[in-house]
Short mmCIF file of C-alpha atoms and ligand atoms in Angstrom, two decimals:
data_model
loop_
_atom_site.label_atom_id
_atom_site.label_comp_id
_atom_site.label_asym_id
_atom_site.label_seq_id
_atom_site.Cartn_x
_atom_site.Cartn_y
_atom_site.Cartn_z
CA UNK A 1 -13.29 20.40 -20.57
CA UNK A 2 -10.78 20.05 -23.39
CA UNK A 3 -9.86 23.69 -22.90
CA UNK A 4 -8.98 23.40 -19.21
CA UNK A 5 -6.88 20.33 -19.99
CA UNK A 6 -5.16 22.30 -22.75
CA UNK A 7 -4.31 25.03 -20.26
CA UNK A 8 -2.67 22.32 -18.15
CA UNK A 9 -0.60 21.19 -21.15
CA UNK A 10 -2.61 18.22 -22.44
CA UNK A 11 -3.00 18.21 -26.22
CA UNK A 12 -6.43 17.46 -27.75
CA UNK A 13 -5.07 14.17 -29.17
CA UNK A 14 -3.91 12.91 -25.76
CA UNK A 15 -7.14 14.10 -24.14
CA UNK A 16 -9.19 12.28 -26.78
CA UNK A 17 -7.21 9.07 -26.32
CA UNK A 18 -7.75 9.23 -22.56
CA UNK A 19 -11.46 9.87 -22.92
CA UNK A 20 -11.89 6.86 -25.18
CA UNK A 21 -10.08 4.60 -22.74
CA UNK A 22 -12.09 6.01 -19.83
CA UNK A 23 -15.36 5.22 -21.61
CA UNK A 24 -14.32 1.57 -21.88
CA UNK A 25 -13.77 1.35 -18.11
CA UNK A 26 -17.31 2.19 -16.94
CA UNK A 27 -18.02 -1.28 -15.52
CA UNK A 28 -14.69 -1.52 -13.74
CA UNK A 29 -15.18 1.89 -12.19
CA UNK A 30 -18.67 0.94 -10.99
CA UNK A 31 -17.20 -2.08 -9.27
CA UNK A 32 -14.72 0.18 -7.43
CA UNK A 33 -17.60 2.52 -6.50
CA UNK A 34 -19.48 -0.37 -4.89
CA UNK A 35 -16.47 -1.61 -2.92
CA UNK A 36 -15.83 1.94 -1.69
CA UNK A 37 -19.49 2.36 -0.73
CA UNK A 38 -19.38 -0.84 1.32
CA UNK A 39 -16.14 0.18 3.02
CA UNK A 40 -17.44 3.68 3.69
CA UNK A 41 -20.37 2.10 5.56
CA UNK A 42 -17.98 -0.19 7.44
CA UNK A 43 -15.97 2.80 8.70
CA UNK A 44 -19.12 4.79 9.55
CA UNK A 45 -20.54 1.86 11.47
CA UNK A 46 -17.37 1.64 13.56
CA UNK A 47 -17.36 5.40 14.19
CA UNK A 48 -21.01 5.41 15.27
CA UNK A 49 -20.68 2.30 17.41
CA UNK A 50 -17.81 3.92 19.31
CA UNK A 51 -19.65 7.23 19.68
CA UNK A 52 -16.97 9.39 18.06
CA UNK A 53 -17.51 12.93 19.33
CA UNK A 54 -15.88 16.35 19.05
CA UNK A 55 -14.02 15.55 22.27
CA UNK A 56 -12.08 12.89 20.33
CA UNK A 57 -10.26 15.60 18.39
CA UNK A 58 -8.63 17.09 21.46
CA UNK A 59 -4.87 17.01 21.68
CA UNK A 60 -2.71 15.55 24.41
CA UNK A 61 0.94 16.18 25.28
CA UNK A 62 3.57 14.69 27.55
CA UNK A 63 2.72 11.14 28.62
CA UNK A 64 -0.66 11.30 26.93
CA UNK A 65 -2.41 9.40 29.74
CA UNK A 66 -6.15 8.88 29.17
CA UNK A 67 -6.10 10.33 25.67
CA UNK A 68 -9.75 9.63 24.95
CA UNK A 69 -9.56 10.46 21.24
CA UNK A 70 -6.54 8.19 20.69
CA UNK A 71 -8.13 5.28 22.56
CA UNK A 72 -11.45 5.69 20.73
CA UNK A 73 -9.71 5.83 17.34
CA UNK A 74 -7.97 2.55 18.12
CA UNK A 75 -11.39 1.01 18.80
CA UNK A 76 -12.68 2.41 15.49
CA UNK A 77 -9.79 0.79 13.61
CA UNK A 78 -10.24 -2.49 15.50
CA UNK A 79 -13.98 -2.59 14.74
CA UNK A 80 -13.43 -1.74 11.07
CA UNK A 81 -10.87 -4.51 10.68
CA UNK A 82 -12.84 -6.88 12.95
CA UNK A 83 -9.99 -7.39 15.41
CA UNK A 84 -9.84 -7.39 19.22
CA UNK A 85 -7.45 -4.47 19.39
CA UNK A 86 -5.45 -1.98 17.37
CA UNK A 87 -2.48 0.29 17.93
CA UNK A 88 -2.70 3.49 15.81
CA UNK A 89 -0.05 6.02 16.68
CA UNK A 90 1.91 8.99 15.36
CA UNK A 91 4.89 7.55 17.26
CA UNK A 92 5.07 4.84 14.58
CA UNK A 93 7.38 6.55 12.09
CA UNK A 94 6.49 4.57 8.93
CA UNK A 95 5.32 1.21 7.64
CA UNK A 96 8.66 -0.48 8.21
CA UNK A 97 8.64 0.69 11.83
CA UNK A 98 5.13 -0.73 12.35
CA UNK A 99 6.21 -4.06 10.87
CA UNK A 100 9.40 -4.06 12.96
CA UNK A 101 7.62 -3.50 16.28
CA UNK A 102 5.06 -6.18 15.42
CA UNK A 103 7.93 -8.62 14.79
CA UNK A 104 10.17 -7.62 17.71
CA UNK A 105 7.19 -7.50 20.09
CA UNK A 106 6.00 -10.99 19.27
CA UNK A 107 9.21 -12.96 18.73
CA UNK A 108 11.59 -14.21 21.42
CA UNK A 109 15.15 -15.57 21.31
CA UNK A 110 15.14 -19.09 19.88
CA UNK A 111 11.99 -18.49 17.82
CA UNK A 112 11.92 -18.78 14.06
CA UNK A 113 10.25 -16.36 11.66
CA UNK A 114 8.89 -17.93 8.48
CA UNK A 115 8.16 -16.12 5.21
CA UNK A 116 6.01 -18.71 3.40
CA UNK A 117 5.31 -16.63 0.30
CA UNK A 118 8.69 -15.31 -0.75
CA UNK A 119 10.97 -12.55 0.38
CA UNK A 120 9.43 -9.78 2.49
CA UNK A 121 9.64 -6.08 1.61
CA UNK A 122 13.18 -4.77 0.98
CA UNK A 123 13.33 -2.62 4.10
CA UNK A 124 12.59 -5.65 6.29
CA UNK A 125 15.82 -7.34 5.20
CA UNK A 126 17.80 -5.35 7.74
CA UNK A 127 15.09 -5.71 10.41
CA UNK A 128 15.21 -9.49 10.07
CA UNK A 129 18.95 -9.65 9.46
CA UNK A 130 18.80 -11.15 5.97
CA UNK A 131 21.22 -8.31 5.31
CA UNK A 132 23.35 -8.03 8.45
CA UNK A 133 22.41 -4.96 10.47
CA UNK A 134 23.03 -3.77 14.00
CA UNK A 135 20.03 -4.59 16.20
CA UNK A 136 18.35 -7.01 13.78
CA UNK A 137 16.18 -9.94 14.89
CA UNK A 138 19.11 -12.20 13.95
CA UNK A 139 21.29 -10.52 16.59
CA UNK A 140 18.67 -11.45 19.21
CA UNK A 141 18.83 -15.11 18.23
CA UNK A 142 15.71 -15.19 16.09
CA UNK A 143 16.24 -17.25 12.98
CA UNK A 144 14.62 -16.78 9.61
CA UNK A 145 13.37 -19.21 7.02
CA UNK A 146 11.89 -18.49 3.62
CA UNK A 147 9.85 -20.48 1.14
CA UNK A 148 9.74 -19.00 -2.32
CA UNK A 149 6.69 -19.01 -4.54
CA UNK A 150 6.48 -21.62 -7.23
CA UNK A 151 7.38 -20.72 -10.81
CA UNK A 152 3.74 -19.88 -11.61
CA UNK A 153 3.43 -17.53 -8.61
CA UNK A 154 1.43 -19.95 -6.44
CA UNK A 155 2.22 -21.02 -2.86
CA UNK A 156 4.58 -23.98 -2.51
CA UNK A 157 2.47 -25.87 0.03
CA UNK A 158 4.73 -28.91 0.14
CA UNK A 159 7.81 -26.80 0.95
CA UNK A 160 5.84 -24.72 3.48
CA UNK A 161 4.78 -27.90 5.28
CA UNK A 162 8.43 -28.97 5.47
CA UNK A 163 9.56 -25.53 6.66
CA UNK A 164 7.22 -25.31 9.66
CA UNK A 165 9.02 -26.72 12.70
CA UNK A 166 8.84 -26.66 16.51
CA UNK A 167 10.55 -23.24 16.59
CA UNK A 168 8.27 -21.57 14.02
CA UNK A 169 6.57 -18.82 16.01
CA UNK A 170 5.46 -16.25 13.48
CA UNK A 171 4.63 -16.27 9.79
CA UNK A 172 4.89 -13.09 7.70
CA UNK A 173 2.88 -12.72 4.50
CA UNK A 174 3.07 -9.63 2.29
CA UNK A 175 -0.20 -8.87 0.51
CA UNK A 176 1.10 -6.41 -2.08
CA UNK A 177 3.84 -7.34 -4.51
CA UNK A 178 5.78 -4.20 -3.59
CA UNK A 179 8.70 -3.98 -6.00
CA UNK A 180 8.62 -7.63 -7.01
CA UNK A 181 7.21 -8.99 -10.25
CA UNK A 182 4.93 -11.58 -8.64
CA UNK A 183 1.20 -10.91 -8.57
CA UNK A 184 -0.23 -9.40 -5.37
CA UNK A 185 -2.23 -11.86 -3.27
CA UNK A 186 -5.97 -11.65 -2.85
CA UNK A 187 -7.39 -11.70 0.68
CA UNK A 188 -8.99 -15.05 -0.18
CA UNK A 189 -5.62 -16.55 -1.20
CA UNK A 190 -4.06 -15.26 2.02
CA UNK A 191 -6.90 -16.89 3.96
CA UNK A 192 -6.21 -20.24 2.31
CA UNK A 193 -2.51 -20.00 3.14
CA UNK A 194 -3.26 -19.10 6.77
CA UNK A 195 -5.70 -22.05 7.14
CA UNK A 196 -3.08 -24.39 5.74
CA UNK A 197 -0.42 -23.17 8.16
CA UNK A 198 -2.77 -23.17 11.19
CA UNK A 199 -3.68 -26.79 10.42
CA UNK A 200 -0.02 -27.75 10.68
CA UNK A 201 0.66 -25.57 13.74
CA UNK A 202 -2.41 -23.93 15.34
CA UNK A 203 -0.54 -21.60 17.72
CA UNK A 204 1.68 -19.94 15.10
CA UNK A 205 1.07 -16.17 14.77
CA UNK A 206 0.05 -15.20 11.22
CA UNK A 207 0.96 -11.63 10.42
CA UNK A 208 0.13 -9.84 7.16
CA UNK A 209 1.96 -6.82 5.77
CA UNK A 210 -1.20 -5.04 4.59
CA UNK A 211 0.54 -1.98 3.06
CA UNK A 212 -1.32 -0.64 -0.01
CA UNK A 213 -4.08 -3.24 0.46
CA UNK A 214 -6.51 -1.55 2.85
CA UNK A 215 -10.00 -0.97 1.44
CA UNK A 216 -9.14 -2.45 -1.97
CA UNK A 217 -11.49 -5.35 -1.13
CA UNK A 218 -14.52 -5.52 1.15
CA UNK A 219 -12.64 -7.89 3.46
CA UNK A 220 -9.17 -7.58 5.00
CA UNK A 221 -6.71 -10.36 5.92
CA UNK A 222 -7.95 -10.05 9.53
CA UNK A 223 -11.32 -11.38 8.27
CA UNK A 224 -9.70 -14.59 7.05
CA UNK A 225 -7.61 -15.65 10.03
CA UNK A 226 -4.66 -13.23 10.27
CA UNK A 227 -3.67 -12.63 13.90
CA UNK A 228 -2.11 -9.27 13.00
CA UNK A 229 -2.35 -6.88 10.06
CA UNK A 230 0.09 -4.03 9.76
CA UNK A 231 0.24 -0.88 7.64
CA UNK A 232 1.28 2.72 7.14
CA UNK A 233 -0.92 5.79 7.59
CA UNK A 234 0.79 7.62 4.73
CA UNK A 235 -0.71 4.97 2.48
CA UNK A 236 -4.39 3.92 2.15
CA UNK A 237 -5.81 4.12 5.72
CA UNK A 238 -4.53 7.65 6.37
CA UNK A 239 -6.72 8.88 3.53
CA UNK A 240 -4.06 11.42 2.55
CA UNK A 241 -4.72 13.47 5.69
CA UNK A 242 -2.64 11.62 8.28
CA UNK A 243 0.74 13.40 8.39
CA UNK A 244 2.56 10.36 9.87
CA UNK A 245 1.80 7.06 11.57
CA UNK A 246 1.22 3.35 11.38
CA UNK A 247 -1.17 0.73 12.73
CA UNK A 248 -1.12 -2.83 14.02
CA UNK A 249 -4.55 -4.48 14.30
CA UNK A 250 -5.06 -7.96 15.67
CA UNK A 251 -5.53 -10.09 18.74
CA UNK A 252 -5.27 -8.31 22.07
CA UNK A 253 -2.15 -10.29 22.93
CA UNK A 254 -0.32 -9.55 19.67
CA UNK A 255 -1.18 -5.84 19.74
CA UNK A 256 -0.15 -5.47 23.40
CA UNK A 257 3.13 -7.23 22.66
CA UNK A 258 3.76 -4.79 19.82
CA UNK A 259 2.86 -1.84 22.07
CA UNK A 260 5.39 -3.03 24.65
CA UNK A 261 8.00 -2.76 21.96
CA UNK A 262 6.78 0.59 20.62
CA UNK A 263 6.97 2.15 24.11
CA UNK A 264 8.33 -0.32 26.66
CA UNK A 265 7.29 -3.24 28.87
CA UNK A 266 4.94 -2.02 31.57
CA UNK A 267 3.84 1.08 29.68
CA UNK A 268 2.50 -0.49 26.49
CA UNK A 269 -0.49 1.35 25.04
CA UNK A 270 -1.01 3.58 28.09
CA UNK A 271 1.41 6.30 27.03
CA UNK A 272 1.92 8.17 23.77
CA UNK A 273 0.58 11.69 23.31
CA UNK A 274 -1.46 12.33 20.19
CA UNK A 275 0.03 15.83 19.72
CA UNK A 276 -2.94 17.18 17.80
CA UNK A 277 -3.11 14.59 15.02
CA UNK A 278 -6.33 12.90 16.17
CA UNK A 279 -8.62 14.90 13.90
CA UNK A 280 -6.49 14.15 10.81
CA UNK A 281 -6.38 10.46 11.72
CA UNK A 282 -10.18 10.27 12.08
CA UNK A 283 -10.95 12.34 9.04
CA UNK A 284 -8.35 10.51 6.94
CA UNK A 285 -9.72 7.11 7.97
CA UNK A 286 -13.23 8.33 7.15
CA UNK A 287 -12.08 9.37 3.64
CA UNK A 288 -9.76 6.38 3.09
CA UNK A 289 -12.27 4.14 1.22
CA UNK A 290 -12.92 6.97 -1.25
CA UNK A 291 -9.27 7.91 -1.65
CA UNK A 292 -8.35 4.26 -2.23
CA UNK A 293 -11.07 4.07 -4.88
CA UNK A 294 -9.58 7.07 -6.71
CA UNK A 295 -6.14 5.47 -6.65
CA UNK A 296 -7.60 2.19 -7.98
CA UNK A 297 -9.32 3.96 -10.85
CA UNK A 298 -6.03 5.67 -11.68
CA UNK A 299 -4.15 2.36 -11.63
CA UNK A 300 -6.64 0.66 -13.95
CA UNK A 301 -6.72 3.68 -16.25
CA UNK A 302 -2.91 3.65 -16.46
CA UNK A 303 -2.88 -0.10 -17.13
CA UNK A 304 -5.32 0.26 -20.01
CA UNK A 305 -3.66 3.36 -21.46
CA UNK A 306 -0.20 1.82 -21.49
CA UNK A 307 -1.42 -1.59 -22.63
CA UNK A 308 -3.05 0.16 -25.60
CA UNK A 309 0.26 1.94 -26.29
CA UNK A 310 1.95 -1.46 -26.49
CA UNK A 311 3.75 -1.76 -23.14
CA UNK A 312 3.65 -4.72 -20.74
CA UNK A 313 1.76 -3.81 -17.57
CA UNK A 314 1.36 -5.60 -14.21
CA UNK A 315 -1.43 -6.13 -13.31
CA UNK A 316 -2.94 -6.10 -16.79
CA UNK A 317 -5.93 -3.94 -17.70
CA UNK A 318 -8.57 -6.55 -16.83
CA UNK A 319 -7.25 -8.42 -13.77
CA UNK A 320 -8.93 -7.98 -10.39
CA UNK A 321 -7.01 -5.54 -8.12
CA UNK A 322 -5.40 -6.48 -4.82
CA UNK A 323 -3.50 -3.24 -4.19
CA UNK A 324 -3.07 0.25 -5.67
CA UNK A 325 0.32 -0.30 -7.35
CA UNK A 326 0.69 -0.34 -11.13
CA UNK A 327 3.87 -1.38 -12.90
CA UNK A 328 4.52 -0.39 -16.52
CA UNK A 329 7.53 -1.72 -18.39
CA UNK A 330 8.63 1.11 -20.65
CA UNK A 331 11.79 -0.51 -22.02
CA UNK A 332 14.11 2.52 -22.16
CA UNK A 333 15.63 5.04 -19.75
CA UNK A 334 14.32 7.96 -21.83
CA UNK A 335 10.76 6.72 -21.46
CA UNK A 336 11.12 6.17 -17.70
CA UNK A 337 12.37 9.75 -17.33
CA UNK A 338 9.62 11.22 -19.52
CA UNK A 339 6.94 9.27 -17.62
CA UNK A 340 8.15 10.56 -14.25
CA UNK A 341 8.45 14.12 -15.54
CA UNK A 342 4.79 13.89 -16.56
CA UNK A 343 3.63 12.70 -13.14
CA UNK A 344 5.62 15.49 -11.51
CA UNK A 345 4.28 18.15 -13.88
CA UNK A 346 0.71 17.18 -12.92
CA UNK A 347 1.27 17.57 -9.17
CA UNK A 348 -0.43 20.16 -6.93
CA UNK A 349 2.91 20.75 -5.13
CA UNK A 350 6.33 21.16 -6.82
CA UNK A 351 4.85 20.83 -10.32
CA UNK A 352 7.60 23.12 -11.66
CA UNK A 353 10.37 20.79 -10.47
CA UNK A 354 12.07 18.54 -13.01
CA UNK A 355 12.93 15.11 -11.55
CA UNK A 356 16.28 13.57 -12.48
CA UNK A 357 17.71 10.08 -11.81
CA UNK A 358 20.00 9.94 -8.75
CA UNK A 359 22.07 7.47 -6.72
CA UNK A 360 19.64 6.64 -3.96
CA UNK A 361 21.10 4.90 -0.89
CA UNK A 362 20.29 1.19 -0.79
CA UNK A 363 19.69 0.81 -4.52
CA UNK A 364 22.04 -0.85 -6.99
CA UNK A 365 21.16 1.51 -9.84
CA UNK A 366 20.08 5.11 -10.22
CA UNK A 367 16.43 5.80 -9.43
CA UNK A 368 14.12 8.52 -10.67
CA UNK A 369 11.19 9.57 -8.50
CA UNK A 370 8.21 11.79 -9.09
CA UNK A 371 6.15 13.10 -6.20
CA UNK A 372 4.47 16.39 -5.60
CA UNK A 373 2.92 15.53 -2.30
CA UNK A 374 1.39 17.43 0.62
CA UNK A 375 2.98 14.90 2.99
CA UNK A 376 6.62 14.00 2.37
CA UNK A 377 6.97 10.52 0.86
CA UNK A 378 3.24 9.88 1.01
CA UNK A 379 2.49 7.23 -1.57
CA UNK A 380 -1.29 7.38 -1.32
CA UNK A 381 -0.66 10.64 -3.16
CA UNK A 382 0.12 10.39 -6.87
CA UNK A 383 3.72 9.23 -7.17
CA UNK A 384 5.99 7.16 -9.39
CA UNK A 385 9.47 5.78 -9.28
CA UNK A 386 11.64 3.92 -11.70
CA UNK A 387 14.99 2.18 -11.20
CA UNK A 388 17.22 3.09 -14.17
CA UNK A 389 18.00 -0.46 -15.21
CA UNK A 390 16.44 -3.06 -17.49
CA UNK A 391 13.61 -3.75 -18.01
CA UNK A 392 13.09 0.00 -17.35
CA UNK A 393 9.82 -0.32 -15.45
CA UNK A 394 8.03 2.41 -13.54
CA UNK A 395 5.97 1.76 -10.44
CA UNK A 396 3.11 4.10 -10.12
CA UNK A 397 0.61 4.53 -7.29
CA UNK A 398 -1.83 6.77 -5.52
CA UNK A 399 -3.84 9.84 -6.33
CA UNK A 400 -5.99 11.50 -3.69
CA UNK A 401 -8.68 11.94 -6.31
CA UNK A 402 -9.34 9.97 -9.47
CA UNK A 403 -9.39 13.22 -11.43
CA UNK A 404 -5.85 14.07 -10.36
CA UNK A 405 -4.62 10.55 -11.10
CA UNK A 406 -6.15 10.91 -14.56
CA UNK A 407 -4.32 14.17 -15.21
CA UNK A 408 -1.04 12.60 -14.04
CA UNK A 409 -1.37 9.68 -16.42
CA UNK A 410 -2.41 11.89 -19.34
CA UNK A 411 0.57 14.15 -18.61
CA UNK A 412 2.93 11.15 -18.66
CA UNK A 413 1.56 10.21 -22.09
CA UNK A 414 1.89 13.83 -23.19
CA UNK A 415 5.60 13.94 -22.24
CA UNK A 416 6.25 10.64 -24.01
CA UNK A 417 4.38 11.80 -27.12
CA UNK A 418 6.22 15.14 -27.22
CA UNK A 419 9.55 13.31 -27.23
CA UNK A 420 8.21 10.91 -29.87
CA UNK A 421 8.76 7.99 -27.50
CA UNK A 422 5.24 6.64 -28.10
CA UNK A 423 2.80 6.65 -30.98
CA UNK A 424 -0.79 7.47 -30.12
CA UNK A 425 -3.27 5.02 -31.60
CA UNK A 426 -5.45 6.18 -34.44
CA UNK A 427 -8.61 7.53 -32.73
CA UNK A 428 -10.85 5.53 -35.05
CA UNK A 429 -9.31 2.25 -33.85
CA UNK A 430 -10.33 2.76 -30.24
CA UNK A 431 -14.08 2.17 -30.07
C1 PLP B 1 5.53 0.81 1.76
C2 PLP B 1 5.64 -0.61 2.18
C3 PLP B 1 6.34 -0.99 3.33
C4 PLP B 1 7.18 -0.05 4.14
O1 PLP B 1 6.59 1.12 4.47
P1 PLP B 1 7.48 2.46 4.68
O2 PLP B 1 6.46 3.41 5.15
O3 PLP B 1 8.07 2.80 3.36
O4 PLP B 1 8.50 2.17 5.70
C5 PLP B 1 6.34 -2.32 3.66
N1 PLP B 1 5.70 -3.23 2.91
C6 PLP B 1 5.02 -2.91 1.79
C7 PLP B 1 4.35 -3.97 0.99
C8 PLP B 1 4.97 -1.59 1.39
O5 PLP B 1 4.31 -1.26 0.29
#
């Protein structure tokens, strides 16, 4: 084993360090195995119940009327997430697009959108109109209100109660922390928040941005009262095989409203050719619990490796996981660069490419990104990015297999060690 790792560029010292850390994570990994096993059964149950057959993999073109495979897949998603309906389409370009059609489809002029748990994901700022943008919800007369989390990261129930008013129509809660420093919310916490809001105003629509959260737990926000959950197929539920797409699962009314926005009023879910992606969508969804498990193992491995090397990590090495993102504060631009070069060097695609920081549109500092993915921008695949500004943190996620995630993390340590930017612990001190 050591030899094959050496051929890949991992020194015996780094390999040994990784092995020691891995040995300490047996119980955590078993916990992830059990969650994945449960979720695998959940997906299988939904596939069997809906009698998925070879016919489902057929392609449609043009209008896509009566696309049996597409319609059956939407039932499989709905049954897995325990919702009345689901929209799962390649016409949904990305996660932001899925979130935008869910919002535009369910809000009307004069309504108010409430974010009760802090600012939504960056890309939603222009959708909502927090940052002025042509075609935003704000331009259609939909107002926005936000309640920030309390200092300790908990929900500010008093302020939420005061923020809900007669115009509050839809509440948006983001499960994963994304690029913020707050902790990600557990499904249970989200359920408590939804109950609280529904008690104040029963008919308000509760929508959860579920990106990066699918299959991390045995329950989803739709199991604890969410009217709509929304996500991207180039993250967890696509299982690495979906080449594009997004989903909106929820009540029939909410999903149909979103579909009317995705296509148009009157056409809704009836049109939308599947263009040959059905098989990848099914197979990816089937694999998604396992792929998510691999990414979780990678995240926990990285947390423990970098904690042991003396860096602050969020979440820490022992905390329960709510999503697949791992943040590591490396404290210097040289370390951020070396880390990303390591992730890149471990990739199956473009491993020979050397990532450099660049001025990415929409960011206020240079950003360095590492991704050697089969699907462009897919972040269920092993990837990392770091804004080149204090505190010099990298955000790391994905890995289609645990073994690949492991190599990526070891390679990041290798690059840091070669540049003498970290000191490996004395092997004797580890067990
Ligand atoms: C990735 C992500 C999005 C946006 O998805 P894109 O596919 O990048 O448009 C929204 N919310 C969260 C929490 C995400 O992680």
